[in-house]
């Protein structure tokens, strides 16, 4: 049996999540893709950076916007290993991300299909296309083993 | 008649909002207060910074966390001229802000008393005490005149 390979951006995001774990941060990774190429990436780093906003998505969005020289990432995709929280979903809307791909759902902190459901309100000025599930098992296992090791 | 004076942090936040307008950014300002002193402040600057996450609250939170050397702003207050959006409300929760003061409500983009109501879901791990309305008229007039001038 051949298991269908994960798309390259999600593999890249999973690699970034592993880097986060290696430096003691919750293993979540994200990349921004434009025209089929990864143009920015980041992982969770609030502890190391002394920055409560330093989630993977925020790091990737900030880097991509800096590179593209504007405040909007129109036509860009964001690939992330976990369902975004309210902060990151809001940032995705502000950045006008065209497509959001996330691997694992996050019933405890997610705000896309759970809780605040940020994209479902008229106060949210942009809603990306949303795809989930690719890489879910890998992403969830990274988080489980991180928290298991910390107990 | 003597009009009750605005608390100093809100006057400071309004000054920062005026600075934003002066550089062509939407006039919203925020400060962080710890033990009665303003320790950080910021204003909207997504255009100038090429950063869709550069809202006043995010700028103030990042500066305060950097100064205090941690990812949490326990015991701190955030004073902001407009009801926070979903991104900023999420950041306020992550930062463990103790008390949130905002001047004007934002029916079009707010996520505290409007829309996503970020603090009202179990996925939100921290809810600050929330006070609103002080400085509402001044904050709303700054925004109105900014958008009037742009038309």
GROMACS .gro file of N, CA, C and O in nm, chain A residues 7-14 16 28-44 53 55-65 68 72-104 112 119 126-134, chain B residues 51-53 87:
model
  348
    7UNK      N    1   0.114   1.715   0.081
    7UNK     CA    2   0.164   1.825  -0.002
    7UNK      C    3   0.287   1.887   0.065
    7UNK      O    4   0.295   1.894   0.188
    8UNK      N    5   0.378   1.932  -0.017
    8UNK     CA    6   0.506   1.983   0.032
    8UNK      C    7   0.490   2.095   0.136
    8UNK      O    8   0.561   2.092   0.238
    9UNK      N    9   0.399   2.192   0.118
    9UNK     CA   10   0.389   2.296   0.221
    9UNK      C   11   0.352   2.241   0.359
    9UNK      O   12   0.401   2.291   0.460
   10UNK      N   13   0.270   2.136   0.363
   10UNK     CA   14   0.234   2.082   0.496
   10UNK      C   15   0.353   2.005   0.555
   10UNK      O   16   0.375   2.010   0.676
   11UNK      N   17   0.429   1.939   0.469
   11UNK     CA   18   0.551   1.873   0.522
   11UNK      C   19   0.646   1.977   0.580
   11UNK      O   20   0.706   1.957   0.686
   12UNK      N   21   0.658   2.087   0.510
   12UNK     CA   22   0.744   2.197   0.556
   12UNK      C   23   0.693   2.251   0.691
   12UNK      O   24   0.771   2.273   0.785
   13UNK      N   25   0.561   2.271   0.701
   13UNK     CA   26   0.503   2.322   0.827
   13UNK      C   27   0.527   2.223   0.942
   13UNK      O   28   0.557   2.264   1.055
   14UNK      N   29   0.516   2.093   0.912
   14UNK     CA   30   0.542   1.991   1.015
   14UNK      C   31   0.689   1.994   1.059
   14UNK      O   32   0.720   1.978   1.178
   16UNK      N   33   0.875   2.259   1.065
   16UNK     CA   34   0.887   2.377   1.152
   16UNK      C   35   0.829   2.348   1.290
   16UNK      O   36   0.883   2.393   1.392
   28UNK      N   37   0.401   2.375   1.676
   28UNK     CA   38   0.308   2.419   1.572
   28UNK      C   39   0.392   2.495   1.470
   28UNK      O   40   0.475   2.579   1.507
   29UNK      N   41   0.370   2.464   1.343
   29UNK     CA   42   0.446   2.530   1.236
   29UNK      C   43   0.353   2.580   1.128
   29UNK      O   44   0.241   2.530   1.112
   30UNK      N   45   0.399   2.681   1.056
   30UNK     CA   46   0.317   2.739   0.949
   30UNK      C   47   0.406   2.791   0.837
   30UNK      O   48   0.518   2.836   0.862
   31UNK      N   49   0.356   2.783   0.714
   31UNK     CA   50   0.425   2.847   0.601
   31UNK      C   51   0.325   2.925   0.517
   31UNK      O   52   0.205   2.898   0.519
   32UNK      N   53   0.378   3.023   0.444
   32UNK     CA   54   0.299   3.099   0.347
   32UNK      C   55   0.346   3.059   0.208
   32UNK      O   56   0.468   3.055   0.183
   33UNK      N   57   0.252   3.029   0.121
   33UNK     CA   58   0.284   2.991  -0.017
   33UNK      C   59   0.226   3.095  -0.113
   33UNK      O   60   0.110   3.136  -0.098
   34UNK      N   61   0.309   3.138  -0.205
   34UNK     CA   62   0.261   3.227  -0.311
   34UNK      C   63   0.307   3.171  -0.445
   34UNK      O   64   0.425   3.136  -0.460
   35UNK      N   65   0.216   3.162  -0.540
   35UNK     CA   66   0.248   3.107  -0.672
   35UNK      C   67   0.323   2.974  -0.663
   35UNK      O   68   0.423   2.953  -0.734
   36UNK      N   69   0.280   2.889  -0.570
   36UNK     CA   70   0.338   2.756  -0.559
   36UNK      C   71   0.470   2.748  -0.484
   36UNK      O   72   0.527   2.639  -0.470
   37UNK      N   73   0.518   2.862  -0.434
   37UNK     CA   74   0.647   2.860  -0.360
   37UNK      C   75   0.630   2.905  -0.216
   37UNK      O   76   0.559   3.002  -0.189
   38UNK      N   77   0.702   2.837  -0.126
   38UNK     CA   78   0.703   2.879   0.014
   38UNK      C   79   0.784   3.008   0.024
   38UNK      O   80   0.903   3.010  -0.011
   39UNK      N   81   0.719   3.116   0.068
   39UNK     CA   82   0.792   3.244   0.077
   39UNK      C   83   0.819   3.286   0.221
   39UNK      O   84   0.895   3.380   0.246
   40UNK      N   85   0.759   3.216   0.318
   40UNK     CA   86   0.783   3.250   0.459
   40UNK      C   87   0.737   3.135   0.546
   40UNK      O   88   0.652   3.055   0.505
   41UNK      N   89   0.794   3.127   0.666
   41UNK     CA   90   0.754   3.021   0.758
   41UNK      C   91   0.786   3.058   0.900
   41UNK      O   92   0.868   3.148   0.925
   42UNK      N   93   0.722   2.993   0.993
   42UNK     CA   94   0.751   3.021   1.133
   42UNK      C   95   0.699   2.911   1.222
   42UNK      O   96   0.626   2.823   1.178
   43UNK      N   97   0.743   2.913   1.346
   43UNK     CA   98   0.688   2.820   1.444
   43UNK      C   99   0.659   2.896   1.572
   43UNK      O  100   0.702   3.009   1.589
   44UNK      N  101   0.583   2.834   1.659
   44UNK     CA  102   0.552   2.893   1.788
   44UNK      C  103   0.680   2.931   1.862
   44UNK      O  104   0.772   2.850   1.869
   53UNK      N  105   0.226   3.702   2.126
   53UNK     CA  106   0.166   3.695   1.992
   53UNK      C  107   0.248   3.607   1.897
   53UNK      O  108   0.210   3.593   1.780
   55UNK      N  109   0.283   3.326   1.764
   55UNK     CA  110   0.235   3.198   1.714
   55UNK      C  111   0.293   3.176   1.574
   55UNK      O  112   0.334   3.272   1.506
   56UNK      N  113   0.291   3.051   1.531
   56UNK     CA  114   0.347   3.015   1.401
   56UNK      C  115   0.287   3.098   1.287
   56UNK      O  116   0.358   3.150   1.200
   57UNK      N  117   0.154   3.112   1.289
   57UNK     CA  118   0.086   3.183   1.180
   57UNK      C  119   0.127   3.330   1.175
   57UNK      O  120   0.147   3.388   1.068
   58UNK      N  121   0.135   3.392   1.294
   58UNK     CA  122   0.170   3.534   1.301
   58UNK      C  123   0.313   3.554   1.249
   58UNK      O  124   0.339   3.647   1.170
   59UNK      N  125   0.403   3.467   1.291
   59UNK     CA  126   0.543   3.478   1.245
   59UNK      C  127   0.549   3.467   1.093
   59UNK      O  128   0.617   3.546   1.027
   60UNK      N  129   0.477   3.370   1.038
   60UNK     CA  130   0.481   3.349   0.892
   60UNK      C  131   0.418   3.467   0.818
   60UNK      O  132   0.471   3.514   0.716
   61UNK      N  133   0.306   3.516   0.868
   61UNK     CA  134   0.236   3.628   0.804
   61UNK      C  135   0.323   3.753   0.807
   61UNK      O  136   0.336   3.825   0.707
   62UNK      N  137   0.384   3.780   0.922
   62UNK     CA  138   0.467   3.902   0.933
   62UNK      C  139   0.587   3.894   0.838
   62UNK      O  140   0.621   3.991   0.771
   63UNK      N  141   0.647   3.775   0.831
   63UNK     CA  142   0.764   3.762   0.742
   63UNK      C  143   0.723   3.779   0.596
   63UNK      O  144   0.790   3.849   0.519
   64UNK      N  145   0.612   3.718   0.559
   64UNK     CA  146   0.567   3.726   0.419
   64UNK      C  147   0.532   3.871   0.382
   64UNK      O  148   0.567   3.919   0.272
   65UNK      N  149   0.463   3.941   0.471
   65UNK     CA  150   0.422   4.079   0.441
   65UNK      C  151   0.545   4.170   0.428
   65UNK      O  152   0.551   4.257   0.341
   68UNK      N  153   0.696   4.090   0.090
   68UNK     CA  154   0.618   4.139  -0.024
   68UNK      C  155   0.600   4.291  -0.019
   68UNK      O  156   0.554   4.351  -0.115
   72UNK      N  157  -0.103   4.332   0.288
   72UNK     CA  158  -0.196   4.228   0.245
   72UNK      C  159  -0.126   4.118   0.168
   72UNK      O  160  -0.036   4.145   0.089
   73UNK      N  161  -0.169   3.995   0.193
   73UNK     CA  162  -0.109   3.879   0.128
   73UNK      C  163  -0.209   3.817   0.030
   73UNK      O  164  -0.237   3.698   0.034
   74UNK      N  165  -0.262   3.903  -0.056
   74UNK     CA  166  -0.364   3.855  -0.150
   74UNK      C  167  -0.307   3.746  -0.241
   74UNK      O  168  -0.192   3.754  -0.285
   75UNK      N  169  -0.384   3.642  -0.263
   75UNK     CA  170  -0.341   3.532  -0.348
   75UNK      C  171  -0.250   3.432  -0.277
   75UNK      O  172  -0.207   3.334  -0.336
   76UNK      N  173  -0.220   3.457  -0.150
   76UNK     CA  174  -0.132   3.367  -0.076
   76UNK      C  175  -0.211   3.260  -0.001
   76UNK      O  176  -0.327   3.280   0.034
   77UNK      N  177  -0.142   3.148   0.024
   77UNK     CA  178  -0.199   3.041   0.105
   77UNK      C  179  -0.126   3.034   0.238
   77UNK      O  180  -0.006   3.060   0.243
   78UNK      N  181  -0.197   2.998   0.344
   78UNK     CA  182  -0.132   2.971   0.471
   78UNK      C  183  -0.155   2.824   0.506
   78UNK      O  184  -0.271   2.778   0.507
   79UNK      N  185  -0.047   2.753   0.529
   79UNK     CA  186  -0.053   2.612   0.569
   79UNK      C  187  -0.004   2.604   0.713
   79UNK      O  188   0.108   2.649   0.743
   80UNK      N  189  -0.084   2.546   0.802
   80UNK     CA  190  -0.046   2.540   0.943
   80UNK      C  191  -0.087   2.405   1.001
   80UNK      O  192  -0.183   2.342   0.954
   81UNK      N  193  -0.011   2.360   1.101
   81UNK     CA  194  -0.031   2.224   1.151
   81UNK      C  195  -0.150   2.211   1.246
   81UNK      O  196  -0.193   2.100   1.277
   82UNK      N  197  -0.203   2.324   1.298
   82UNK     CA  198  -0.315   2.317   1.393
   82UNK      C  199  -0.418   2.424   1.358
   82UNK      O  200  -0.383   2.533   1.308
   83UNK      N  201  -0.543   2.396   1.387
   83UNK     CA  202  -0.652   2.494   1.369
   83UNK      C  203  -0.614   2.626   1.436
   83UNK      O  204  -0.581   2.628   1.555
   84UNK      N  205  -0.618   2.736   1.364
   84UNK     CA  206  -0.581   2.865   1.423
   84UNK      C  207  -0.672   2.907   1.540
   84UNK      O  208  -0.791   2.877   1.542
   85UNK      N  209  -0.610   2.979   1.635
   85UNK     CA  210  -0.685   3.039   1.747
   85UNK      C  211  -0.749   3.169   1.698
   85UNK      O  212  -0.732   3.209   1.582
   86UNK      N  213  -0.821   3.238   1.786
   86UNK     CA  214  -0.890   3.362   1.747
   86UNK      C  215  -0.791   3.468   1.699
   86UNK      O  216  -0.816   3.537   1.600
   87UNK      N  217  -0.679   3.481   1.770
   87UNK     CA  218  -0.578   3.581   1.730
   87UNK      C  219  -0.530   3.554   1.588
   87UNK      O  220  -0.526   3.646   1.504
   88UNK      N  221  -0.495   3.429   1.561
   88UNK     CA  222  -0.439   3.397   1.429
   88UNK      C  223  -0.545   3.401   1.319
   88UNK      O  224  -0.516   3.444   1.207
   89UNK      N  225  -0.666   3.359   1.351
   89UNK     CA  226  -0.774   3.367   1.251
   89UNK      C  227  -0.797   3.514   1.214
   89UNK      O  228  -0.815   3.549   1.097
   90UNK      N  229  -0.796   3.601   1.315
   90UNK     CA  230  -0.812   3.744   1.288
   90UNK      C  231  -0.700   3.797   1.200
   90UNK      O  232  -0.724   3.874   1.106
   91UNK      N  233  -0.577   3.754   1.229
   91UNK     CA  234  -0.462   3.799   1.149
   91UNK      C  235  -0.474   3.750   1.004
   91UNK      O  236  -0.441   3.821   0.909
   92UNK      N  237  -0.524   3.628   0.987
   92UNK     CA  238  -0.542   3.570   0.853
   92UNK      C  239  -0.642   3.653   0.773
   92UNK      O  240  -0.623   3.679   0.654
   93UNK      N  241  -0.749   3.698   0.842
   93UNK     CA  242  -0.847   3.784   0.776
   93UNK      C  243  -0.786   3.919   0.740
   93UNK      O  244  -0.801   3.967   0.627
   94UNK      N  245  -0.714   3.981   0.835
   94UNK     CA  246  -0.652   4.111   0.806
   94UNK      C  247  -0.555   4.101   0.688
   94UNK      O  248  -0.541   4.194   0.610
   95UNK      N  249  -0.485   3.988   0.680
   95UNK     CA  250  -0.384   3.970   0.575
   95UNK      C  251  -0.445   3.933   0.440
   95UNK      O  252  -0.375   3.928   0.339
   96UNK      N  253  -0.577   3.906   0.440
   96UNK     CA  254  -0.646   3.867   0.316
   96UNK      C  255  -0.590   3.739   0.253
   96UNK      O  256  -0.582   3.726   0.130
   97UNK      N  257  -0.550   3.645   0.341
   97UNK     CA  258  -0.502   3.514   0.294
   97UNK      C  259  -0.613   3.448   0.209
   97UNK      O  260  -0.729   3.443   0.252
   98UNK      N  261  -0.576   3.398   0.091
   98UNK     CA  262  -0.678   3.343   0.000
   98UNK      C  263  -0.725   3.204   0.042
   98UNK      O  264  -0.844   3.173   0.035
   99UNK      N  265  -0.630   3.120   0.085
   99UNK     CA  266  -0.664   2.983   0.121
   99UNK      C  267  -0.592   2.942   0.248
   99UNK      O  268  -0.472   2.967   0.263
  100UNK      N  269  -0.668   2.881   0.340
  100UNK     CA  270  -0.612   2.833   0.467
  100UNK      C  271  -0.620   2.682   0.469
  100UNK      O  272  -0.728   2.625   0.449
  101UNK      N  273  -0.504   2.618   0.494
  101UNK     CA  274  -0.499   2.473   0.510
  101UNK      C  275  -0.450   2.443   0.651
  101UNK      O  276  -0.342   2.489   0.687
  102UNK      N  277  -0.529   2.371   0.731
  102UNK     CA  278  -0.474   2.330   0.860
  102UNK      C  279  -0.489   2.181   0.880
  102UNK      O  280  -0.584   2.119   0.833
  103UNK      N  281  -0.391   2.123   0.950
  103UNK     CA  282  -0.385   1.978   0.964
  103UNK      C  283  -0.484   1.928   1.070
  103UNK      O  284  -0.585   1.865   1.037
  104UNK      N  285  -0.458   1.958   1.198
  104UNK     CA  286  -0.541   1.902   1.305
  104UNK      C  287  -0.640   2.005   1.358
  104UNK      O  288  -0.608   2.123   1.370
  112UNK      N  289  -1.174   2.844   1.439
  112UNK     CA  290  -1.222   2.836   1.301
  112UNK      C  291  -1.350   2.752   1.300
  112UNK      O  292  -1.458   2.802   1.272
  119UNK      N  293  -1.433   3.342   1.140
  119UNK     CA  294  -1.467   3.374   1.000
  119UNK      C  295  -1.617   3.378   0.973
  119UNK      O  296  -1.660   3.413   0.863
  126UNK      N  297  -1.290   3.939   0.580
  126UNK     CA  298  -1.240   3.851   0.474
  126UNK      C  299  -1.241   3.708   0.524
  126UNK      O  300  -1.193   3.680   0.635
  127UNK      N  301  -1.292   3.617   0.444
  127UNK     CA  302  -1.291   3.476   0.481
  127UNK      C  303  -1.216   3.397   0.374
  127UNK      O  304  -1.255   3.401   0.257
  128UNK      N  305  -1.109   3.327   0.413
  128UNK     CA  306  -1.038   3.248   0.313
  128UNK      C  307  -1.116   3.121   0.279
  128UNK      O  308  -1.206   3.083   0.353
  129UNK      N  309  -1.079   3.058   0.168
  129UNK     CA  310  -1.123   2.919   0.148
  129UNK      C  311  -1.051   2.836   0.254
  129UNK      O  312  -0.934   2.862   0.283
  130UNK      N  313  -1.118   2.736   0.311
  130UNK     CA  314  -1.059   2.661   0.423
  130UNK      C  315  -1.060   2.512   0.393
  130UNK      O  316  -1.165   2.456   0.356
  131UNK      N  317  -0.943   2.448   0.409
  131UNK     CA  318  -0.930   2.304   0.390
  131UNK      C  319  -0.862   2.247   0.513
  131UNK      O  320  -0.764   2.304   0.561
  132UNK      N  321  -0.910   2.134   0.566
  132UNK     CA  322  -0.844   2.080   0.685
  132UNK      C  323  -0.825   1.931   0.674
  132UNK      O  324  -0.885   1.865   0.589
  133UNK      N  325  -0.738   1.878   0.760
  133UNK     CA  326  -0.723   1.733   0.771
  133UNK      C  327  -0.595   1.676   0.714
  133UNK      O  328  -0.549   1.571   0.760
  134UNK      N  329  -0.536   1.743   0.613
  134UNK     CA  330  -0.413   1.687   0.555
  134UNK      C  331  -0.300   1.695   0.656
  134UNK      O  332  -0.262   1.804   0.697
  202UNK      N  333   0.275   4.525   0.778
  202UNK     CA  334   0.246   4.419   0.875
  202UNK      C  335   0.098   4.422   0.910
  202UNK      O  336   0.052   4.509   0.984
  203UNK      N  337   0.021   4.324   0.858
  203UNK     CA  338  -0.123   4.323   0.884
  203UNK      C  339  -0.157   4.303   1.031
  203UNK      O  340  -0.271   4.326   1.071
  204UNK      N  341  -0.060   4.260   1.111
  204UNK     CA  342  -0.086   4.238   1.254
  204UNK      C  343  -0.054   4.361   1.339
  204UNK      O  344  -0.070   4.359   1.460
  238UNK      N  345  -0.839   3.937   1.641
  238UNK     CA  346  -0.695   3.917   1.655
  238UNK      C  347  -0.645   3.974   1.788
  238UNK      O  348  -0.573   3.909   1.864
   0.00000   0.00000   0.00000
